[in-house]
Short mmCIF file of C-alpha atoms in Angstrom, two decimals:
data_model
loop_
_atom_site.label_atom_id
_atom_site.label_comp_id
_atom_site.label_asym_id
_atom_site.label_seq_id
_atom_site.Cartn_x
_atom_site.Cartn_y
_atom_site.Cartn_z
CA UNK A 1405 0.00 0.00 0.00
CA UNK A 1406 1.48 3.46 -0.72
CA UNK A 1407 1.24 6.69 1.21
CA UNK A 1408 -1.56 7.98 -0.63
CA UNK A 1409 -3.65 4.74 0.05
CA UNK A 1410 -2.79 4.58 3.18
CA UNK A 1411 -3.73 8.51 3.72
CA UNK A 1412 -7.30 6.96 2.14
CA UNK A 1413 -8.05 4.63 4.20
CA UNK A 1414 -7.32 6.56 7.34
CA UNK A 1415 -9.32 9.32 6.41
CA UNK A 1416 -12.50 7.68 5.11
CA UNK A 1417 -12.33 5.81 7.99
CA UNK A 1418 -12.08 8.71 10.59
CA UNK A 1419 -15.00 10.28 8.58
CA UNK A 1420 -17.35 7.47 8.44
CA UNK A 1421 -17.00 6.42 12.45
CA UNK A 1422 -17.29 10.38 12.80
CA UNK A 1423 -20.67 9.73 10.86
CA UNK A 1424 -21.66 7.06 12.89
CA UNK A 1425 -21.18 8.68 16.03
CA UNK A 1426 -22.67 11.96 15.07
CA UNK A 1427 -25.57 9.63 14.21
CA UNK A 1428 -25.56 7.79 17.34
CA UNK A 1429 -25.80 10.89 19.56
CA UNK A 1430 -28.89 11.71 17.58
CA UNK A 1431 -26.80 14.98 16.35
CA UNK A 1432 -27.26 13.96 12.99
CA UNK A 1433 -30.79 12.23 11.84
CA UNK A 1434 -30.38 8.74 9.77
CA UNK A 1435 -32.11 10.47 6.39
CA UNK A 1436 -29.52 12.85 6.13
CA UNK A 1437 -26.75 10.65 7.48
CA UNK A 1438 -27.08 7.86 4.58
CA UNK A 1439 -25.66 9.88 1.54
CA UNK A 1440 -22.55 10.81 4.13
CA UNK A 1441 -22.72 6.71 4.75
CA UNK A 1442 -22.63 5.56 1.12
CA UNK A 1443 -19.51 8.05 0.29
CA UNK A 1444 -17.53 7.18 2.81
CA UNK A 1445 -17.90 3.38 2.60
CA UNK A 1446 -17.39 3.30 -0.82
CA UNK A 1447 -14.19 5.53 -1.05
CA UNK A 1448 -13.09 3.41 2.20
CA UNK A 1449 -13.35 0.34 -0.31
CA UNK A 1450 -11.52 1.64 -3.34
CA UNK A 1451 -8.78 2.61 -1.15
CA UNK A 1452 -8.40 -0.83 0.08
CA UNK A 1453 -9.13 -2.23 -2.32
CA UNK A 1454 -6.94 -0.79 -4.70
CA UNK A 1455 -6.94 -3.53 -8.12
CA UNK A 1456 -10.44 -2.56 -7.66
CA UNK A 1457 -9.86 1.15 -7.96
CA UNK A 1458 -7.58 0.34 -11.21
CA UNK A 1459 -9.53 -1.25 -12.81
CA UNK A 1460 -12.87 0.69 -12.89
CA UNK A 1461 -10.41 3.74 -13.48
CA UNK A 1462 -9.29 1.80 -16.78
CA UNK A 1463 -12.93 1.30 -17.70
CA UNK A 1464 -14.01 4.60 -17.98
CA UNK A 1465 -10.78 5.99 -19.43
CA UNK A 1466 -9.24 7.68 -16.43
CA UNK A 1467 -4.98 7.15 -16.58
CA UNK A 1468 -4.47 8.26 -12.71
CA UNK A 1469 -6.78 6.01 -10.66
CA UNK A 1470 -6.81 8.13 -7.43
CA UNK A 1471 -8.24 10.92 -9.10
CA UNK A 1472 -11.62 8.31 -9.42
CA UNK A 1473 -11.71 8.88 -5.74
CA UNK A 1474 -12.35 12.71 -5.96
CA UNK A 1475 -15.08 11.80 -9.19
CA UNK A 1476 -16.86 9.71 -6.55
CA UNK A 1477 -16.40 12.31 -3.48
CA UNK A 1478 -17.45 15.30 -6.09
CA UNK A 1479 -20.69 12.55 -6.84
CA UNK A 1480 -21.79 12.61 -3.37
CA UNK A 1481 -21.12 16.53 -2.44
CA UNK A 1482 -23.30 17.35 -5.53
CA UNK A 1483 -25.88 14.89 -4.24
CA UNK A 1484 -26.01 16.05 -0.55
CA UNK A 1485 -26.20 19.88 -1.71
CA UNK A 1486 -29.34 18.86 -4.18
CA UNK A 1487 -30.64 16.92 -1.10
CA UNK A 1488 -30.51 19.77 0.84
CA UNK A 1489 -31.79 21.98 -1.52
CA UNK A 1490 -34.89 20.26 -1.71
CA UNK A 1491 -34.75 19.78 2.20
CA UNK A 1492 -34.61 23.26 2.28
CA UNK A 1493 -37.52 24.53 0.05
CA UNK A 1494 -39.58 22.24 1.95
CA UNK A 1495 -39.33 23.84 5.03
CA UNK A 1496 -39.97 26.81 3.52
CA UNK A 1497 -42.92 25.78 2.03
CA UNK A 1498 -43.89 23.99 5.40
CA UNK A 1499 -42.70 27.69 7.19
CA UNK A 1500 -45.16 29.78 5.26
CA UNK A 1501 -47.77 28.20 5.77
CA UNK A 1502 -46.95 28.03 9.86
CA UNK A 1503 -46.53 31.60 9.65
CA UNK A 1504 -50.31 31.90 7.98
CA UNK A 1505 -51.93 29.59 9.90
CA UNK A 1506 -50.30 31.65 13.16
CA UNK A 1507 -51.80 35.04 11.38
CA UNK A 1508 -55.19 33.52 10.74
CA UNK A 1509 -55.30 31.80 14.27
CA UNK A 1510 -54.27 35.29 16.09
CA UNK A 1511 -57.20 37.06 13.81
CA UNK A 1512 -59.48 34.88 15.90
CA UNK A 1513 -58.50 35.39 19.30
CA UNK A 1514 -60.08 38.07 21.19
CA UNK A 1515 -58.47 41.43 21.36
CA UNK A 1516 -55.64 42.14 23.50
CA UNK A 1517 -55.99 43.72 26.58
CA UNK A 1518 -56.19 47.58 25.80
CA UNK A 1519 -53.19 49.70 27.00
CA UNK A 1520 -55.64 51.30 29.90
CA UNK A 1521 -55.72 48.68 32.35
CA UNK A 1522 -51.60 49.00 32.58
CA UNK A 1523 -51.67 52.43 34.17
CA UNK A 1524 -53.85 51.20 36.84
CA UNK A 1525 -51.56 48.54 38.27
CA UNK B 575 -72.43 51.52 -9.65
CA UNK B 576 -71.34 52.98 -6.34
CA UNK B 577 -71.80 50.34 -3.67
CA UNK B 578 -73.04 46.76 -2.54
CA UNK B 579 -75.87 48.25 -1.26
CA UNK B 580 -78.63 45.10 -0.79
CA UNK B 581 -81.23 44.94 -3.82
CA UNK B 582 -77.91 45.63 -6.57
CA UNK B 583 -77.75 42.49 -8.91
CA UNK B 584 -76.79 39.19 -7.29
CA UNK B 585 -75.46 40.16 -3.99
CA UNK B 586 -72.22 38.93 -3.30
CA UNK B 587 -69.68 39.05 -0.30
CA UNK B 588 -66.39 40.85 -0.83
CA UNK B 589 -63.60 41.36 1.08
CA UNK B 590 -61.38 44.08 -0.32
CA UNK B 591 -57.84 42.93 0.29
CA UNK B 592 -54.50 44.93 0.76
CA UNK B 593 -51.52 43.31 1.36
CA UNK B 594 -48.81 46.20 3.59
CA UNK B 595 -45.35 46.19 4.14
CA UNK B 596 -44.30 49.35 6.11
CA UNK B 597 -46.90 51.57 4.76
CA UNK B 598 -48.17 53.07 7.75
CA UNK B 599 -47.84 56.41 6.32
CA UNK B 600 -50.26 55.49 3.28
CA UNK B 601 -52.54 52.33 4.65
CA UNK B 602 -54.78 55.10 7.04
CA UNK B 603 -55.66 56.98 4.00
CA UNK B 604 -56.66 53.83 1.27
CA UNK B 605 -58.57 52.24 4.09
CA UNK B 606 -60.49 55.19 4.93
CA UNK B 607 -61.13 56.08 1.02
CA UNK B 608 -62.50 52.60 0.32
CA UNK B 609 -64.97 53.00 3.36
CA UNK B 610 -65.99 56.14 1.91
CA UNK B 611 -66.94 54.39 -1.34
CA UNK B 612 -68.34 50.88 -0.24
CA UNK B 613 -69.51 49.27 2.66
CA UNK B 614 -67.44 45.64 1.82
CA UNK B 615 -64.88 44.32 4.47
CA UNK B 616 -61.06 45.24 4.18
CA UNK B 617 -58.54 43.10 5.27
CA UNK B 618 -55.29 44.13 5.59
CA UNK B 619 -52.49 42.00 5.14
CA UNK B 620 -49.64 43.16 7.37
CA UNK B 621 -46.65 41.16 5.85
CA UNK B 622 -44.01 41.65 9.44
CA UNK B 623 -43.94 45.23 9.00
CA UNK B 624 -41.44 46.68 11.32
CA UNK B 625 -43.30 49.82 11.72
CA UNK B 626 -47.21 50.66 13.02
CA UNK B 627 -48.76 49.17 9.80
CA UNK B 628 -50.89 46.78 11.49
CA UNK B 629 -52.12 49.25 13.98
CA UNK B 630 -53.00 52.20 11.05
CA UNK B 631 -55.17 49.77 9.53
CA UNK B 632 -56.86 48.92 12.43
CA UNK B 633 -57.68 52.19 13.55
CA UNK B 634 -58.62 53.02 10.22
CA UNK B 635 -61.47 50.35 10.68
CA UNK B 636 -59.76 47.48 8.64
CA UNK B 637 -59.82 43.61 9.51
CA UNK B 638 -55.99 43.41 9.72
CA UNK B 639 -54.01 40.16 9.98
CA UNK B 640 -50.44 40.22 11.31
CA UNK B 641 -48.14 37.96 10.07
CA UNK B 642 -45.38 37.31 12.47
CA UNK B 643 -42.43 37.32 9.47
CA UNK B 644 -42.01 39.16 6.06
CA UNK B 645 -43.67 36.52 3.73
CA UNK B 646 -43.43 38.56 0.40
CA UNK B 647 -46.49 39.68 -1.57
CA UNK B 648 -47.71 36.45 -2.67
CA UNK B 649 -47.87 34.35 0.72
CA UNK B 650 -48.86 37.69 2.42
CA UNK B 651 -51.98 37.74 -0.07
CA UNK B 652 -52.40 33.87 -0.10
CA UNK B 653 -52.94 34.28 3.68
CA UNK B 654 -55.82 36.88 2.24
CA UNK B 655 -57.03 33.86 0.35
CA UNK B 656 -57.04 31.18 3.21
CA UNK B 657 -58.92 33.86 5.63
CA UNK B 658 -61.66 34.74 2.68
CA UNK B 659 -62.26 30.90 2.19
CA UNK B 660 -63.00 30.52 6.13
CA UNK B 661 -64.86 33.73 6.46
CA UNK B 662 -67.23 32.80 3.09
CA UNK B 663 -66.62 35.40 1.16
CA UNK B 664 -67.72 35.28 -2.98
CA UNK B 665 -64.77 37.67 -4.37
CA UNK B 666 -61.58 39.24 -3.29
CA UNK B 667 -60.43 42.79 -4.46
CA UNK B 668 -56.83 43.15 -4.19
CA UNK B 669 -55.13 46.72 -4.35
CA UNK B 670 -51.85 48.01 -3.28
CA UNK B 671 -51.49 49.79 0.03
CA UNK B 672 -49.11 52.65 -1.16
CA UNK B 673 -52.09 54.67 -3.20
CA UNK B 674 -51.59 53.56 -6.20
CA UNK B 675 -54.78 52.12 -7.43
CA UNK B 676 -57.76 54.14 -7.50
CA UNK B 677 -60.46 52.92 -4.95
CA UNK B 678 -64.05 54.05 -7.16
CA UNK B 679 -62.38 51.09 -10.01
CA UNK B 680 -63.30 48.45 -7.21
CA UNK B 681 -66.86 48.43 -8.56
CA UNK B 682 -65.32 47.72 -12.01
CA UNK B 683 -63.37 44.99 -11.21
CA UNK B 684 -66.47 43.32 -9.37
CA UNK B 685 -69.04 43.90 -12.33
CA UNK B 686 -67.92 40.88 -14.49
CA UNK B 687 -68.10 38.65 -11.31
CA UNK B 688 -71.57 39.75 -10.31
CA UNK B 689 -72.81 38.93 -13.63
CA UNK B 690 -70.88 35.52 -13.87
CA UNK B 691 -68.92 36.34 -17.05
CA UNK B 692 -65.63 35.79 -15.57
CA UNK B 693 -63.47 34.06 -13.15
CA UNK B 694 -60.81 36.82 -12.64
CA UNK B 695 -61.18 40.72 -13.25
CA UNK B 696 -57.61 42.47 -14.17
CA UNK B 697 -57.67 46.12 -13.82
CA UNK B 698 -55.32 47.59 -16.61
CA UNK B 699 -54.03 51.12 -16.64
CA UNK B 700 -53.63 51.04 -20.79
CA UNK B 701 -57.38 50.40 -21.04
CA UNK B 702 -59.59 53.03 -21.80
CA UNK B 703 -58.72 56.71 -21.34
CA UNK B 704 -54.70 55.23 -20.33
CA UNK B 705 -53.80 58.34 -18.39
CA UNK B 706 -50.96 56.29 -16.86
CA UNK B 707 -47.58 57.47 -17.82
CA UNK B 708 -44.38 55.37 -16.91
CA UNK B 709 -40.72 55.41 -17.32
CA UNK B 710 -39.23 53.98 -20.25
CA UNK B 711 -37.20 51.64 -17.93
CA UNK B 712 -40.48 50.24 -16.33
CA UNK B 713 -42.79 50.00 -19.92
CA UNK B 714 -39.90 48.08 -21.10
CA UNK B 715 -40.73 45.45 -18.31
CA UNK B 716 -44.24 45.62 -18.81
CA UNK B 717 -43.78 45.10 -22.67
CA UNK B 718 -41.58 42.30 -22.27
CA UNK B 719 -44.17 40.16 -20.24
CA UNK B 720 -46.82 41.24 -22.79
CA UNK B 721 -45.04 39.31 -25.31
CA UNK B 722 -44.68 36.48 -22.73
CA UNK B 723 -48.02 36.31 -21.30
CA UNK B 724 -49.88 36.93 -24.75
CA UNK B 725 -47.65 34.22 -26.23
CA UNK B 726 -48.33 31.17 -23.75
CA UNK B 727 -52.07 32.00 -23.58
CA UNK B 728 -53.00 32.92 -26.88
CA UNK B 729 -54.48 36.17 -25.30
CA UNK B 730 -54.60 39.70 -25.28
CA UNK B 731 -53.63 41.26 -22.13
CA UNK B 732 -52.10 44.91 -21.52
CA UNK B 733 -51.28 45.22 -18.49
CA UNK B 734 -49.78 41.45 -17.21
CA UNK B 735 -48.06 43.14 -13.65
CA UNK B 736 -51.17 44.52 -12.62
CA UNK B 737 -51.86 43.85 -9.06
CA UNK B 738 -55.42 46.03 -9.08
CA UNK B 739 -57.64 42.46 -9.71
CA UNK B 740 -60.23 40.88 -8.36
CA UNK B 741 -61.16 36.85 -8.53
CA UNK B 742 -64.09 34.79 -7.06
CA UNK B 743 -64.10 31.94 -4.81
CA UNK B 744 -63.35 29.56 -7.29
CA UNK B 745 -60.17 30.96 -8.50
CA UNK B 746 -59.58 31.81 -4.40
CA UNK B 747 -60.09 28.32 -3.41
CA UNK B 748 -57.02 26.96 -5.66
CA UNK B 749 -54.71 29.98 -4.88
CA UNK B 750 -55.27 29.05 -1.51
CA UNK B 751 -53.45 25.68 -2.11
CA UNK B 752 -51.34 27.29 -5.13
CA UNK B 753 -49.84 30.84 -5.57
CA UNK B 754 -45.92 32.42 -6.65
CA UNK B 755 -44.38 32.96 -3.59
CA UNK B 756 -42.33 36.96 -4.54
CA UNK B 757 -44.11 38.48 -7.47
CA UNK B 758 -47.34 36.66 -8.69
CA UNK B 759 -49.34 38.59 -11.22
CA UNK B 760 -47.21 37.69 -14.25
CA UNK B 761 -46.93 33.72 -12.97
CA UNK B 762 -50.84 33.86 -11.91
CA UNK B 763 -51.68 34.37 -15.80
CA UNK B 764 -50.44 31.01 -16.38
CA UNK B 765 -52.18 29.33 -13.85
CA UNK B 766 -55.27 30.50 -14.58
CA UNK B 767 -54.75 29.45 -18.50
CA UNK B 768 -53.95 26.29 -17.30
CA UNK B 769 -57.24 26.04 -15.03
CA UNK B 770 -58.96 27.38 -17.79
CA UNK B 771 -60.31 30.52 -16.14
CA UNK B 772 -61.87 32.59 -17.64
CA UNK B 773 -59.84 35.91 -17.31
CA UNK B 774 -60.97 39.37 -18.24
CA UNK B 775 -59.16 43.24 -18.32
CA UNK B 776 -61.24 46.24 -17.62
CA UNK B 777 -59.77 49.84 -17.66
CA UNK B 778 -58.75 51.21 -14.06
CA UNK B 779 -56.97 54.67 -12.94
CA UNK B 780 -53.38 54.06 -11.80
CA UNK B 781 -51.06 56.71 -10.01
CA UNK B 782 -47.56 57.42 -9.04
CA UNK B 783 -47.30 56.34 -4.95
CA UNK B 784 -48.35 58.72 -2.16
CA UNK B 785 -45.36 58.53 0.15
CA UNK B 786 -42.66 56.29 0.93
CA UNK B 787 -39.99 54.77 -1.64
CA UNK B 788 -40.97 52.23 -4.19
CA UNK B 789 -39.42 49.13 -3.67
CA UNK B 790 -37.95 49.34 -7.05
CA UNK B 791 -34.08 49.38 -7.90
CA UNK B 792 -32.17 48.46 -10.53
CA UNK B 793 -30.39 45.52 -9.21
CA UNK B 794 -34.32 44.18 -7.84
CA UNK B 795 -35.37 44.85 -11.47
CA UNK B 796 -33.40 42.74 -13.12
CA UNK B 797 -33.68 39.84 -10.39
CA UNK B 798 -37.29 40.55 -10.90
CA UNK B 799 -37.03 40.23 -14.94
CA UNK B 800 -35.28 36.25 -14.75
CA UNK B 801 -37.05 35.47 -11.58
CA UNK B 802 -40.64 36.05 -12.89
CA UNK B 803 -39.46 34.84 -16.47
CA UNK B 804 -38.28 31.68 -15.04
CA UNK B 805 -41.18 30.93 -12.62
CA UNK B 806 -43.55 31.53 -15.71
CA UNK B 807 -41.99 28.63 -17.62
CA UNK B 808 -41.81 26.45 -14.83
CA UNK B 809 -45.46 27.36 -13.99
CA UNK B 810 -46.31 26.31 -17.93
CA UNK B 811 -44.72 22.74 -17.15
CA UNK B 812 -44.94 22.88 -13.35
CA UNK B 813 -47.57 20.12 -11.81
CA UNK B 814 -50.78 22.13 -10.37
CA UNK B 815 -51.81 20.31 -7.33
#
């Protein structure tokens, strides 16, 4: 194994028991954890596994095999950012209508207590 | 034509809506003008104003709802929609807060709902006598989603950024599921040709605002221009719920 392997392996290690643990402490919720999951574990294999690595590099025409590595990490960034986009607009979506609902609910409610009754206290 | 007094042709319920962002120099006055005309309900739609808005247009004898955070026009008149569905109303007139739109047109816009000819009632200031004038920066825009909006509906409208209209509950009661989010009169046209409404213009007075800035810049302009451009296409292949 060379340097660069072994620099691999440690890292997409680190980062996927990192995952797990962020996970486990309920800091991170299991939807949004499996993308992280997937990209770690399968970097973490094409390091080890590195005949592997060459020869899906060969396949698709890429001479330097390690730089399949970043093709798969740039894969998964994209993915998690469109994920999160759409996570996002939902909550907007879900947000405005919160903030309606709490405008039409407030319409209903009686009238506050007018200013008057302060002064007496 | 002057009000909904009881015996006029098929009495309907209207709520006269005005959506307000920091107006509170300008909502007293259009309030108190449109009581002075007609006896219908007006809500306004305080979208997180950070000044006395909400409390102008209540002591100016409006139904006012507060919204707790700036929403933008369409979700702050959506929220319009959602109350007028609860509250029963037939038909919504929508005019700006800032002055602009001239309160004695109300009765114009409700005509061709009273009489059933149409779904939705745009007030256009090129209609008629046209004593609008705008800059050449603005007409530009408003040319530009002529072409657009005549184009995808096979229609002739004048005035497509209009936001002096009026609609009736059935139009309300899918806006109230369905409506642009920022700026929705150009990306409503769409809608409604895809619902098949049926959509008519009538001629209505426009002026320059009362008080207060526009909310018009250059830079918002432009965002405006491929925001609206781009919602409109999406809304032409866009699934309607």
């Amino acid at each position: 194994m060379n340097r660069l392997a072994i620099l691999s392996v440690v890292t997409s290690t680190l980062f996927l028991l990192g995952i797990l643990e962020l996970v486990r402490r309920r800091r991170l919720r299991e939807e949004y954890s499996i993308l992280w999951l997937f990209g770690s574990v399968i970097i973490l294999v094409l390091s080890v596994k590195q005949s592997w690595l060459n020869w899906i590099s060969t396949l698709v025409g890429i001479s330097y095999p390690p730089s399949f590595l970043f093709l798969v990490g740039m894969f998964f960034i994209f993915m998690i950012l469109i994920h999160f986009s759409i996570v996002i607009s939902k909550l907007m979506r879900m947000n405005k209508r919160l903030i309606q609902e709490i405008a039409l609910l407030k319409s209903s409610l009686p009238p506050e207590e007018p200013p008057q009754n302060r002064k007496e206290q | 034509m002057q009000s909904s007094t009881p015996g006029s042709s098929p009495d309907i319920r209207v709520l006269v809506v005005i959506p307000a962002y920091c107006e509170e120099r300008n909502i007293g006055s259009v309030v108190r003008s449109i009581r002075n005309l007609f006896h219908h309900d007006i809500l306004v739609v305080n979208d997180g104003s950070t000044d006395n808005t909400g409390e102008a247009a209540r002591k100016a004898g409006a139904i006012t709802l507060d919204l707790p955070c700036n929403l933008g026009i369409g979700g702050a008149v959506q929220t319009a929609y959602m109350y007028a569905i609860a509250h029963g109303y037939d038909a919504i007139v929508r005019l700006d807060a800032d002055g602009q739109h001239e309160p004695a047109d109300i009765e114009r816009l409700l005509e061709p709902l009273r009489d059933g000819t149409a779904d939705a009632v745009i007030g256009s200031r090129f209609l008629g006598e046209a004593t609008y004038r705008a800059s050449f920066f603005r007409m530009t825009g408003i040319r530009f989603f002529r072409v657009l909006v005549n184009l995808f509906t096979g229609c002739k409208f004048t005035d497509p950024t209009s936001g002096f209209f009026a609609i009736n509950r059935h139009l309300m009661q899918f806006y109230s599921a369905q409506y642009p989010s920022d700026y929705p009169e150009v990306d409503s046209y769409i809608l409604m040709h895809r619902l098949k409404i049926r959509a008519v213009e009538v001629p209505v007075r426009m002026y320059e605002r009362e008080k207060g800035k526009s909310s018009i810049t250059p830079i918002r302009a432009i965002y405006y221009m491929v925001k609206v451009t781009l919602s409109f296409l999406i809304n032409r292949i866009g699934r309607i719920e």
